[in-house]
Amino acid sequence: MNSRLSPETAAMRDMVLAFAGRDLPSAADAFDAADFRRRWRLAGKQGLTGATVPAEYGGSGLDAESAAVLLEALGEGCADTGFAFSVAAHLLACLMPIVEFGTNEQKRHWLPALCSGERIAAHGITEPEAGSDTLNLRTRAERQGDHYLLNGSKCFTTNAPVADVFIVQAATRPSGGFFGLTAFIIEAGTPGLRVGRPYAKTGLRGSPTADVYFDDCAVPAGHVLGTEGTGATVFTGSMKWERTCLFAVYLGAMRRVLDDTVAFAAEREQFGAPIGEFQAVSHRIVDMVLALESARLLLFDAARRLSAGEDCDVASALAKLAVTEAAVKLGLDAVQLRGAAGVLDGGPGDLLRDALPARIFSGTNEIQKNNIARALGIGRRRPSPRR
Ligand SMILES: Cc1cc2nc3c(=O)[nH]c(=O)nc-3n(C[C@H](O)[C@H](O)[C@H](O)COP(=O)(O)OP(=O)(O)OC[C@H]3O[C@@H](n4cnc5c(N)ncnc54)[C@H](O)[C@@H]3O)c2cc1C
């Protein structure tokens, strides 16, 4: 696959790999907002935080295929997978909806600082009562003259503790199904918007997550992204980007752990021989290679389709499934092959912990299977909205 990269794309990959390994390791043991922002600015200078945004708005104008190469290199170079995930979520779930659905004025207003690394974005749709069932939001947005009043809350919002801008989905027509949602761009610090305490998570600890509350939060009507009632279309568009490109971060993280595991199996001796000579070990490693390479082919196929403007719904769902299941399996196998050292912080157990949430966000793996089954003409149709 890499032999088919253009010289420019290969140079970009090498640059990102070197940069991420050198400049993105966290300087702090626990999550540190100031250090996160310092690294974010560096990532912005390298063009990572605006990679797929057109150059006229401050981005690098990459297509999905090149973005997947870039994010794979970021995931491989940056041992803090949480940070890489935060960058990808900002880019794909927040900036790309503005690129695809924003007015020219909105793009000019919001995108340059979000691309440069000066500002950070978060995307909120999930609510305590609406996880997979995204159309049944309880957060309401009521039009009042030249603004909307938002009331409700979001949970599991990536980047919320450090975000300057929020892309928020709210119901403008409760029980309106696909046409009942509207997307808003909201400035942090808007009266009535409050961010909760950062969660303590099992994995992706370098990515800050929190609840977001709206209490009579007045948002100018000019901050609607798309038009009233098109929130679900905006969300679907962002998930197309996220499911296709974000998981490239995990391909990179898997590559890093796999390379370390191969080196370890060649070095570590027991019973007078490197453990890689034992077939139980070498076959496990071959299975890891197979899981990674097959998931990689699916992801790059989805990215190629997205770049070509082809339908990529099934391809991106298959890629999301394959990459995340492979990451969990590869993480488990890498821990086993290290023996006791595998469970120490900073070891391959980090990949396992970081992979567990990946089976859940961007639509759980069960929801991906439902969507693929529907595309095959089988499987349950989406139930009508609750009243
Ligand atoms: C690290 C992390 C970061 C996240 N970041 C964001 C973010 O930035 N913004 C945001 O809005 N959200 C975010 N989320 C939330 C994420 O999108 C939701 O967790 C996800 O959509 C699932 O919702 P839920 O957790 O409420 O699970 P539920 O929907 O309650 O599902 C529980 C279980 O039931 C299964 N299930 C539910 N319905 C069906 C069905 N119809 N068929 C089969 N199985 C089903 C699910 O697959 C799952 O196994 C994040 C989550 C995590 C873990």
CSV table of C-alpha atoms and ligand atoms in Angstrom, one decimal:
chain,number,residue,atom,x,y,z
A,1,MET,CA,0.0,0.0,0.0
A,2,ASN,CA,2.7,2.5,1.0
A,3,SER,CA,4.6,1.8,-2.2
A,4,ARG,CA,1.7,3.5,-4.1
A,5,LEU,CA,2.0,6.8,-2.2
A,6,SER,CA,3.0,9.8,-4.2
A,7,PRO,CA,6.4,11.2,-3.3
A,8,GLU,CA,4.6,14.2,-1.7
A,9,THR,CA,2.3,12.0,0.4
A,10,ALA,CA,5.2,9.8,1.5
A,11,ALA,CA,7.1,12.9,2.5
A,12,MET,CA,4.1,14.2,4.5
A,13,ARG,CA,3.8,10.8,6.2
A,14,ASP,CA,7.5,10.8,7.2
A,15,MET,CA,7.3,14.4,8.4
A,16,VAL,CA,4.2,13.7,10.6
A,17,LEU,CA,5.7,10.4,12.0
A,18,ALA,CA,8.9,12.2,13.0
A,19,PHE,CA,7.1,15.3,14.4
A,20,ALA,CA,4.6,13.2,16.4
A,21,GLY,CA,7.3,11.1,18.0
A,22,ARG,CA,9.5,14.1,18.8
A,23,ASP,CA,7.0,16.8,19.8
A,24,LEU,CA,3.7,15.3,20.9
A,25,PRO,CA,4.6,13.1,23.9
A,26,SER,CA,2.8,14.4,26.9
A,27,ALA,CA,5.1,16.2,29.4
A,28,ALA,CA,2.7,15.4,32.2
A,29,ASP,CA,1.7,12.1,33.9
A,30,ALA,CA,-1.9,13.1,34.4
A,31,PHE,CA,-4.0,15.1,32.0
A,32,ASP,CA,-2.8,18.7,31.9
A,33,ALA,CA,-4.9,21.2,30.0
A,34,ALA,CA,-2.0,23.7,29.5
A,35,ASP,CA,0.3,21.0,28.1
A,36,PHE,CA,-2.5,19.7,25.9
A,37,ARG,CA,-3.0,23.2,24.4
A,38,ARG,CA,0.8,23.6,23.9
A,39,ARG,CA,0.9,20.4,21.9
A,40,TRP,CA,-2.3,21.3,20.1
A,41,ARG,CA,-0.7,24.5,18.8
A,42,LEU,CA,2.3,22.5,17.6
A,43,ALA,CA,0.0,20.1,15.8
A,44,GLY,CA,-1.7,23.2,14.3
A,45,LYS,CA,1.6,24.5,13.0
A,46,GLN,CA,2.2,21.2,11.3
A,47,GLY,CA,-1.1,21.4,9.5
A,48,LEU,CA,-2.7,18.5,11.4
A,49,THR,CA,-5.7,20.3,13.0
A,50,GLY,CA,-7.0,21.6,9.7
A,51,ALA,CA,-5.7,18.8,7.4
A,52,THR,CA,-8.8,18.3,5.3
A,53,VAL,CA,-10.1,21.9,5.3
A,54,PRO,CA,-9.6,23.8,2.0
A,55,ALA,CA,-6.5,26.0,1.9
A,56,GLU,CA,-8.6,29.2,1.5
A,57,TYR,CA,-9.9,28.7,5.1
A,58,GLY,CA,-6.5,27.9,6.5
A,59,GLY,CA,-6.3,24.2,6.1
A,60,SER,CA,-4.1,21.9,4.0
A,61,GLY,CA,-6.9,20.8,1.6
A,62,LEU,CA,-6.1,17.0,1.9
A,63,ASP,CA,-8.6,14.5,0.5
A,64,ALA,CA,-9.8,11.6,2.6
A,65,GLU,CA,-7.1,9.2,1.4
A,66,SER,CA,-4.2,11.5,2.2
A,67,ALA,CA,-5.9,12.4,5.5
A,68,ALA,CA,-6.0,8.7,6.4
A,69,VAL,CA,-2.2,8.5,5.6
A,70,LEU,CA,-1.6,11.5,7.8
A,71,LEU,CA,-3.7,10.3,10.7
A,72,GLU,CA,-2.1,6.8,10.5
A,73,ALA,CA,1.3,8.5,10.8
A,74,LEU,CA,0.0,10.6,13.7
A,75,GLY,CA,-1.3,7.4,15.5
A,76,GLU,CA,2.0,5.6,14.9
A,77,GLY,CA,4.2,8.5,16.0
A,78,CYS,CA,2.2,9.8,19.0
A,79,ALA,CA,2.2,7.3,21.8
A,80,ASP,CA,-0.6,9.4,23.4
A,81,THR,CA,-3.4,7.9,21.3
A,82,GLY,CA,-5.9,10.1,23.3
A,83,PHE,CA,-4.3,13.2,21.9
A,84,ALA,CA,-4.3,11.9,18.4
A,85,PHE,CA,-8.0,10.9,18.8
A,86,SER,CA,-8.8,14.4,20.0
A,87,VAL,CA,-7.2,16.0,17.0
A,88,ALA,CA,-9.0,13.6,14.6
A,89,ALA,CA,-12.4,14.2,16.3
A,90,HIS,CA,-11.9,18.0,16.1
A,91,LEU,CA,-11.1,17.8,12.4
A,92,LEU,CA,-13.6,15.3,11.2
A,93,ALA,CA,-16.6,15.8,13.5
A,94,CYS,CA,-16.4,19.5,13.9
A,95,LEU,CA,-14.5,21.2,11.1
A,96,MET,CA,-15.7,19.1,8.2
A,97,PRO,CA,-19.4,19.8,8.9
A,98,ILE,CA,-18.5,23.5,8.8
A,99,VAL,CA,-16.7,22.9,5.5
A,100,GLU,CA,-19.6,20.9,4.0
A,101,PHE,CA,-22.6,22.7,5.5
A,102,GLY,CA,-21.4,26.2,6.6
A,103,THR,CA,-22.1,29.4,4.8
A,104,ASN,CA,-19.1,31.3,3.3
A,105,GLU,CA,-19.4,33.7,6.2
A,106,GLN,CA,-19.4,30.9,8.8
A,107,LYS,CA,-16.4,29.3,7.1
A,108,ARG,CA,-14.4,32.5,7.1
A,109,HIS,CA,-15.4,33.3,10.7
A,110,TRP,CA,-14.8,29.9,12.4
A,111,LEU,CA,-12.3,27.8,10.4
A,112,PRO,CA,-9.0,29.7,10.3
A,113,ALA,CA,-8.3,29.7,14.0
A,114,LEU,CA,-9.6,26.1,14.3
A,115,CYS,CA,-7.2,25.1,11.6
A,116,SER,CA,-4.2,26.9,12.9
A,117,GLY,CA,-4.3,25.2,16.3
A,118,GLU,CA,-5.3,28.4,18.1
A,119,ARG,CA,-8.8,27.1,18.9
A,120,ILE,CA,-10.2,23.6,19.7
A,121,ALA,CA,-13.6,22.2,18.8
A,122,ALA,CA,-16.0,19.7,20.3
A,123,HIS,CA,-19.0,17.9,18.9
A,124,GLY,CA,-22.0,17.0,21.0
A,125,ILE,CA,-24.9,14.8,20.1
A,126,THR,CA,-24.9,12.0,22.7
A,127,GLU,CA,-27.1,12.5,25.7
A,128,PRO,CA,-27.8,10.4,28.8
A,129,GLU,CA,-31.0,9.1,27.3
A,130,ALA,CA,-29.9,9.2,23.6
A,131,GLY,CA,-26.8,7.3,22.8
A,132,SER,CA,-27.2,5.0,19.7
A,133,ASP,CA,-30.7,6.4,19.3
A,134,THR,CA,-29.4,9.8,18.1
A,135,LEU,CA,-32.7,11.1,16.7
A,136,ASN,CA,-34.4,11.1,20.1
A,137,LEU,CA,-32.6,14.0,21.6
A,138,ARG,CA,-34.0,15.8,24.7
A,139,THR,CA,-31.9,18.9,24.3
A,140,ARG,CA,-34.4,21.4,22.8
A,141,ALA,CA,-33.7,24.5,20.7
A,142,GLU,CA,-36.6,27.0,20.5
A,143,ARG,CA,-36.6,29.9,18.1
A,144,GLN,CA,-37.2,33.2,19.8
A,145,GLY,CA,-36.8,36.1,17.3
A,146,ASP,CA,-33.2,36.3,16.1
A,147,HIS,CA,-31.8,33.6,18.3
A,148,TYR,CA,-32.5,30.0,19.6
A,149,LEU,CA,-32.8,29.1,23.3
A,150,LEU,CA,-31.1,25.8,24.1
A,151,ASN,CA,-32.0,23.7,27.1
A,152,GLY,CA,-30.7,20.2,27.9
A,153,SER,CA,-27.4,18.4,28.2
A,154,LYS,CA,-24.8,16.4,26.4
A,155,CYS,CA,-22.5,13.6,27.7
A,156,PHE,CA,-19.2,12.0,26.6
A,157,THR,CA,-18.3,15.1,24.6
A,158,THR,CA,-14.7,14.8,23.5
A,159,ASN,CA,-12.5,17.9,23.9
A,160,ALA,CA,-15.3,19.7,25.9
A,161,PRO,CA,-13.0,20.6,28.9
A,162,VAL,CA,-10.7,22.5,26.5
A,163,ALA,CA,-13.1,23.5,23.7
A,164,ASP,CA,-13.4,27.0,22.4
A,165,VAL,CA,-16.2,26.1,19.9
A,166,PHE,CA,-19.0,23.5,20.2
A,167,ILE,CA,-21.0,21.9,17.3
A,168,VAL,CA,-24.2,20.9,19.1
A,169,GLN,CA,-27.2,19.0,17.9
A,170,ALA,CA,-30.6,19.9,19.4
A,171,ALA,CA,-34.2,19.1,18.7
A,172,THR,CA,-36.1,21.9,17.0
A,173,ARG,CA,-39.0,19.6,16.3
A,174,PRO,CA,-39.4,17.1,19.0
A,175,SER,CA,-40.4,13.7,17.6
A,176,GLY,CA,-39.6,15.0,14.2
A,177,GLY,CA,-37.4,12.1,13.4
A,178,PHE,CA,-34.7,12.7,10.8
A,179,PHE,CA,-35.9,16.3,10.2
A,180,GLY,CA,-36.4,17.2,13.9
A,181,LEU,CA,-32.7,18.0,14.6
A,182,THR,CA,-30.7,21.2,14.0
A,183,ALA,CA,-27.0,21.7,14.3
A,184,PHE,CA,-25.6,24.8,16.0
A,185,ILE,CA,-22.1,26.4,16.2
A,186,ILE,CA,-21.7,27.7,19.7
A,187,GLU,CA,-18.9,29.8,21.2
A,188,ALA,CA,-17.5,28.6,24.6
A,189,GLY,CA,-18.3,31.1,27.2
A,190,THR,CA,-21.8,31.8,25.8
A,191,PRO,CA,-24.0,32.5,28.9
A,192,GLY,CA,-26.0,29.4,29.7
A,193,LEU,CA,-23.4,26.9,28.5
A,194,ARG,CA,-21.5,25.0,31.2
A,195,VAL,CA,-19.0,22.2,30.9
A,196,GLY,CA,-18.8,19.5,33.6
A,197,ARG,CA,-15.8,18.0,35.3
A,198,PRO,CA,-13.5,15.9,33.0
A,199,TYR,CA,-14.3,12.1,33.2
A,200,ALA,CA,-11.8,9.6,34.4
A,201,LYS,CA,-11.8,7.0,31.6
A,202,THR,CA,-10.3,3.5,31.1
A,203,GLY,CA,-8.7,4.4,27.8
A,204,LEU,CA,-7.9,7.5,25.7
A,205,ARG,CA,-6.9,9.3,28.9
A,206,GLY,CA,-5.0,11.9,26.9
A,207,SER,CA,-8.3,13.0,25.4
A,208,PRO,CA,-10.5,15.1,27.7
A,209,THR,CA,-14.2,14.3,27.9
A,210,ALA,CA,-17.0,15.9,29.8
A,211,ASP,CA,-20.7,16.7,30.0
A,212,VAL,CA,-22.0,19.9,28.5
A,213,TYR,CA,-25.1,21.7,30.0
A,214,PHE,CA,-27.4,24.2,28.3
A,215,ASP,CA,-29.6,26.4,30.5
A,216,ASP,CA,-31.5,29.0,28.5
A,217,CYS,CA,-28.4,29.3,26.3
A,218,ALA,CA,-29.1,31.9,23.6
A,219,VAL,CA,-27.5,31.1,20.3
A,220,PRO,CA,-27.8,33.6,17.4
A,221,ALA,CA,-29.9,32.2,14.5
A,222,GLY,CA,-26.9,32.9,12.3
A,223,HIS,CA,-25.0,30.2,14.1
A,224,VAL,CA,-27.3,27.4,12.7
A,225,LEU,CA,-25.1,25.0,10.7
A,226,GLY,CA,-27.0,24.1,7.6
A,227,THR,CA,-30.7,25.0,8.0
A,228,GLU,CA,-33.3,24.3,10.7
A,229,GLY,CA,-34.2,20.6,10.4
A,230,THR,CA,-31.0,19.4,8.7
A,231,GLY,CA,-29.1,18.5,11.8
A,232,ALA,CA,-29.3,14.7,11.1
A,233,THR,CA,-27.9,15.3,7.6
A,234,VAL,CA,-25.0,17.3,9.1
A,235,PHE,CA,-24.4,14.6,11.6
A,236,THR,CA,-24.5,11.8,9.0
A,237,GLY,CA,-22.0,13.8,6.9
A,238,SER,CA,-19.6,14.2,9.9
A,239,MET,CA,-19.8,10.4,10.7
A,240,LYS,CA,-18.9,9.6,7.1
A,241,TRP,CA,-15.6,11.4,7.6
A,242,GLU,CA,-15.1,10.2,11.1
A,243,ARG,CA,-15.8,6.5,10.4
A,244,THR,CA,-13.6,6.6,7.3
A,245,CYS,CA,-10.5,8.6,8.5
A,246,LEU,CA,-10.4,8.7,12.4
A,247,PHE,CA,-9.7,5.0,12.8
A,248,ALA,CA,-6.5,5.4,10.8
A,249,VAL,CA,-5.1,6.7,14.1
A,250,TYR,CA,-5.6,3.1,15.4
A,251,LEU,CA,-3.9,1.6,12.4
A,252,GLY,CA,-0.8,3.7,13.3
A,253,ALA,CA,-1.1,2.7,17.0
A,254,MET,CA,-1.3,-0.9,16.1
A,255,ARG,CA,1.7,-0.7,13.8
A,256,ARG,CA,3.8,0.8,16.6
A,257,VAL,CA,2.7,-2.0,19.0
A,258,LEU,CA,3.2,-4.7,16.4
A,259,ASP,CA,6.7,-3.5,15.6
A,260,ASP,CA,7.6,-3.5,19.3
A,261,THR,CA,6.2,-7.0,19.7
A,262,VAL,CA,8.2,-8.4,16.8
A,263,ALA,CA,11.4,-6.9,18.2
A,264,PHE,CA,10.5,-8.2,21.7
A,265,ALA,CA,9.8,-11.7,20.4
A,266,ALA,CA,13.2,-11.7,18.6
A,267,GLU,CA,15.0,-10.5,21.8
A,268,ARG,CA,13.4,-12.1,24.8
A,269,GLU,CA,14.9,-15.5,25.5
A,270,GLN,CA,13.3,-18.3,27.6
A,271,PHE,CA,14.3,-22.0,27.6
A,272,GLY,CA,17.5,-20.9,25.8
A,273,ALA,CA,15.9,-19.5,22.7
A,274,PRO,CA,14.1,-16.3,21.5
A,275,ILE,CA,10.4,-16.7,22.3
A,276,GLY,CA,9.7,-15.9,18.6
A,277,GLU,CA,11.0,-19.4,17.8
A,278,PHE,CA,8.1,-21.0,19.6
A,279,GLN,CA,5.3,-21.5,17.1
A,280,ALA,CA,2.6,-20.4,19.6
A,281,VAL,CA,4.3,-17.0,19.7
A,282,SER,CA,5.2,-16.6,16.0
A,283,HIS,CA,1.7,-17.7,14.8
A,284,ARG,CA,0.1,-15.3,17.2
A,285,ILE,CA,2.2,-12.5,15.7
A,286,VAL,CA,1.3,-13.6,12.2
A,287,ASP,CA,-2.4,-13.4,13.2
A,288,MET,CA,-1.7,-9.8,14.5
A,289,VAL,CA,-0.2,-8.9,11.1
A,290,LEU,CA,-3.2,-10.4,9.3
A,291,ALA,CA,-5.7,-8.5,11.5
A,292,LEU,CA,-3.8,-5.2,11.0
A,293,GLU,CA,-3.2,-5.5,7.2
A,294,SER,CA,-6.8,-6.6,6.4
A,295,ALA,CA,-8.3,-3.8,8.5
A,296,ARG,CA,-5.9,-1.4,6.8
A,297,LEU,CA,-7.1,-2.5,3.3
A,298,LEU,CA,-10.7,-1.9,4.3
A,299,LEU,CA,-10.0,1.6,5.7
A,300,PHE,CA,-8.0,2.7,2.7
A,301,ASP,CA,-10.7,1.4,0.4
A,302,ALA,CA,-13.3,3.5,2.3
A,303,ALA,CA,-11.0,6.5,2.1
A,304,ARG,CA,-10.4,6.1,-1.6
A,305,ARG,CA,-14.2,5.9,-2.1
A,306,LEU,CA,-14.8,9.1,-0.1
A,307,SER,CA,-12.0,10.9,-2.0
A,308,ALA,CA,-13.6,9.8,-5.3
A,309,GLY,CA,-17.0,11.0,-4.2
A,310,GLU,CA,-18.4,7.5,-4.3
A,311,ASP,CA,-20.9,6.0,-1.8
A,312,CYS,CA,-18.8,4.8,1.2
A,313,ASP,CA,-21.5,4.1,3.8
A,314,VAL,CA,-20.9,0.3,3.9
A,315,ALA,CA,-17.2,0.6,3.3
A,316,SER,CA,-16.7,3.0,6.2
A,317,ALA,CA,-18.9,0.8,8.5
A,318,LEU,CA,-16.8,-2.3,7.6
A,319,ALA,CA,-13.6,-0.3,8.1
A,320,LYS,CA,-14.7,0.9,11.5
A,321,LEU,CA,-15.6,-2.6,12.6
A,322,ALA,CA,-12.5,-4.2,11.2
A,323,VAL,CA,-10.0,-1.6,12.6
A,324,THR,CA,-11.6,-1.5,16.1
A,325,GLU,CA,-12.0,-5.3,16.5
A,326,ALA,CA,-8.4,-5.7,15.2
A,327,ALA,CA,-7.1,-3.1,17.7
A,328,VAL,CA,-8.7,-4.9,20.7
A,329,LYS,CA,-7.4,-8.3,19.5
A,330,LEU,CA,-3.9,-6.9,18.8
A,331,GLY,CA,-3.8,-5.2,22.1
A,332,LEU,CA,-4.8,-8.4,23.9
A,333,ASP,CA,-2.2,-10.5,22.0
A,334,ALA,CA,0.6,-7.9,22.6
A,335,VAL,CA,-0.1,-8.0,26.3
A,336,GLN,CA,0.0,-11.8,26.4
A,337,LEU,CA,3.3,-11.9,24.4
A,338,ARG,CA,5.0,-9.5,26.8
A,339,GLY,CA,4.2,-11.6,29.8
A,340,ALA,CA,3.9,-9.6,33.1
A,341,ALA,CA,5.6,-6.5,31.6
A,342,GLY,CA,2.5,-6.3,29.3
A,343,VAL,CA,0.3,-5.0,32.0
A,344,LEU,CA,2.5,-2.1,33.0
A,345,ASP,CA,1.5,1.5,32.1
A,346,GLY,CA,3.2,2.6,28.9
A,347,GLY,CA,3.2,-1.0,27.6
A,348,PRO,CA,0.9,-2.6,25.0
A,349,GLY,CA,-1.9,-2.6,27.6
A,350,ASP,CA,-2.3,1.0,26.6
A,351,LEU,CA,-3.5,0.0,23.1
A,352,LEU,CA,-6.0,-2.4,24.6
A,353,ARG,CA,-7.4,0.3,26.9
A,354,ASP,CA,-7.5,2.9,24.1
A,355,ALA,CA,-9.1,0.4,21.7
A,356,LEU,CA,-12.1,-0.5,24.0
A,357,PRO,CA,-13.8,2.9,23.6
A,358,ALA,CA,-13.3,2.7,19.8
A,359,ARG,CA,-15.8,-0.1,19.6
A,360,ILE,CA,-18.3,2.3,21.1
A,361,PHE,CA,-17.8,5.8,19.7
A,362,SER,CA,-18.8,6.9,16.1
A,363,GLY,CA,-21.7,4.5,16.4
A,364,THR,CA,-21.2,1.3,18.3
A,365,ASN,CA,-20.0,-1.8,16.4
A,366,GLU,CA,-23.5,-3.3,16.8
A,367,ILE,CA,-25.0,-0.2,15.1
A,368,GLN,CA,-22.5,-0.6,12.3
A,369,LYS,CA,-23.6,-4.2,11.8
A,370,ASN,CA,-27.3,-3.0,11.8
A,371,ASN,CA,-26.4,-0.4,9.1
A,372,ILE,CA,-24.6,-3.0,7.0
A,373,ALA,CA,-27.4,-5.5,7.4
A,374,ARG,CA,-29.9,-2.8,6.2
A,375,ALA,CA,-27.8,-2.1,3.2
A,376,LEU,CA,-28.0,-5.8,2.4
A,377,GLY,CA,-31.8,-5.5,2.5
A,378,ILE,CA,-32.1,-7.4,5.7
A,379,GLY,CA,-32.1,-6.4,9.4
A,380,ARG,CA,-34.6,-4.4,11.3
A,381,ARG,CA,-35.6,-1.0,10.0
A,382,ARG,CA,-35.0,2.0,12.2
A,383,PRO,CA,-38.0,2.3,14.6
A,384,SER,CA,-40.1,5.5,14.3
A,385,PRO,CA,-39.3,8.3,16.8
A,386,ARG,CA,-40.7,8.0,20.3
A,387,ARG,CA,-43.5,10.4,21.2
B,1,LIG,C1,-14.2,7.9,24.4
B,1,LIG,C2,-15.5,8.3,23.9
B,1,LIG,C3,-15.6,9.5,23.2
B,1,LIG,C4,-16.9,10.0,22.8
B,1,LIG,N1,-17.0,11.2,22.2
B,1,LIG,C5,-18.2,11.7,21.8
B,1,LIG,C6,-18.3,13.0,21.3
B,1,LIG,O1,-17.3,13.7,21.1
B,1,LIG,N2,-19.5,13.5,21.0
B,1,LIG,C7,-20.6,12.7,21.2
B,1,LIG,O2,-21.7,13.2,20.9
B,1,LIG,N3,-20.6,11.5,21.7
B,1,LIG,C8,-19.4,10.9,22.0
B,1,LIG,N4,-19.3,9.7,22.5
B,1,LIG,C9,-20.5,8.9,22.8
B,1,LIG,C10,-20.7,7.8,21.8
B,1,LIG,O3,-21.0,8.3,20.6
B,1,LIG,C11,-21.8,6.9,22.4
B,1,LIG,O4,-21.3,6.3,23.6
B,1,LIG,C12,-22.3,5.8,21.5
B,1,LIG,O5,-23.1,6.4,20.4
B,1,LIG,C13,-23.2,4.8,22.2
B,1,LIG,O6,-24.1,5.3,23.0
B,1,LIG,P1,-24.3,4.8,24.5
B,1,LIG,O7,-23.0,4.8,25.2
B,1,LIG,O8,-25.4,5.6,25.1
B,1,LIG,O9,-24.7,3.3,24.4
B,1,LIG,P2,-26.2,2.7,24.1
B,1,LIG,O10,-26.7,3.3,22.9
B,1,LIG,O11,-27.1,2.9,25.3
B,1,LIG,O12,-25.9,1.2,23.8
B,1,LIG,C14,-25.6,0.3,24.9
B,1,LIG,C15,-25.4,-1.1,24.2
B,1,LIG,O13,-26.6,-1.5,23.5
B,1,LIG,C16,-26.3,-1.7,22.1
B,1,LIG,N5,-27.4,-1.3,21.3
B,1,LIG,C17,-28.1,-0.1,21.4
B,1,LIG,N6,-29.1,0.0,20.4
B,1,LIG,C18,-28.9,-1.2,19.7
B,1,LIG,C19,-29.5,-1.7,18.5
B,1,LIG,N7,-30.5,-1.0,17.9
B,1,LIG,N8,-29.1,-2.8,18.0
B,1,LIG,C20,-28.1,-3.5,18.6
B,1,LIG,N9,-27.4,-3.1,19.7
B,1,LIG,C21,-27.8,-1.9,20.2
B,1,LIG,C22,-25.0,-0.9,21.8
B,1,LIG,O14,-24.3,-1.4,20.7
B,1,LIG,C23,-24.3,-1.0,23.2
B,1,LIG,O15,-23.6,-2.2,23.2
B,1,LIG,C24,-18.0,9.2,23.0
B,1,LIG,C25,-17.9,7.9,23.6
B,1,LIG,C26,-16.7,7.5,24.1
B,1,LIG,C27,-16.6,6.2,24.7
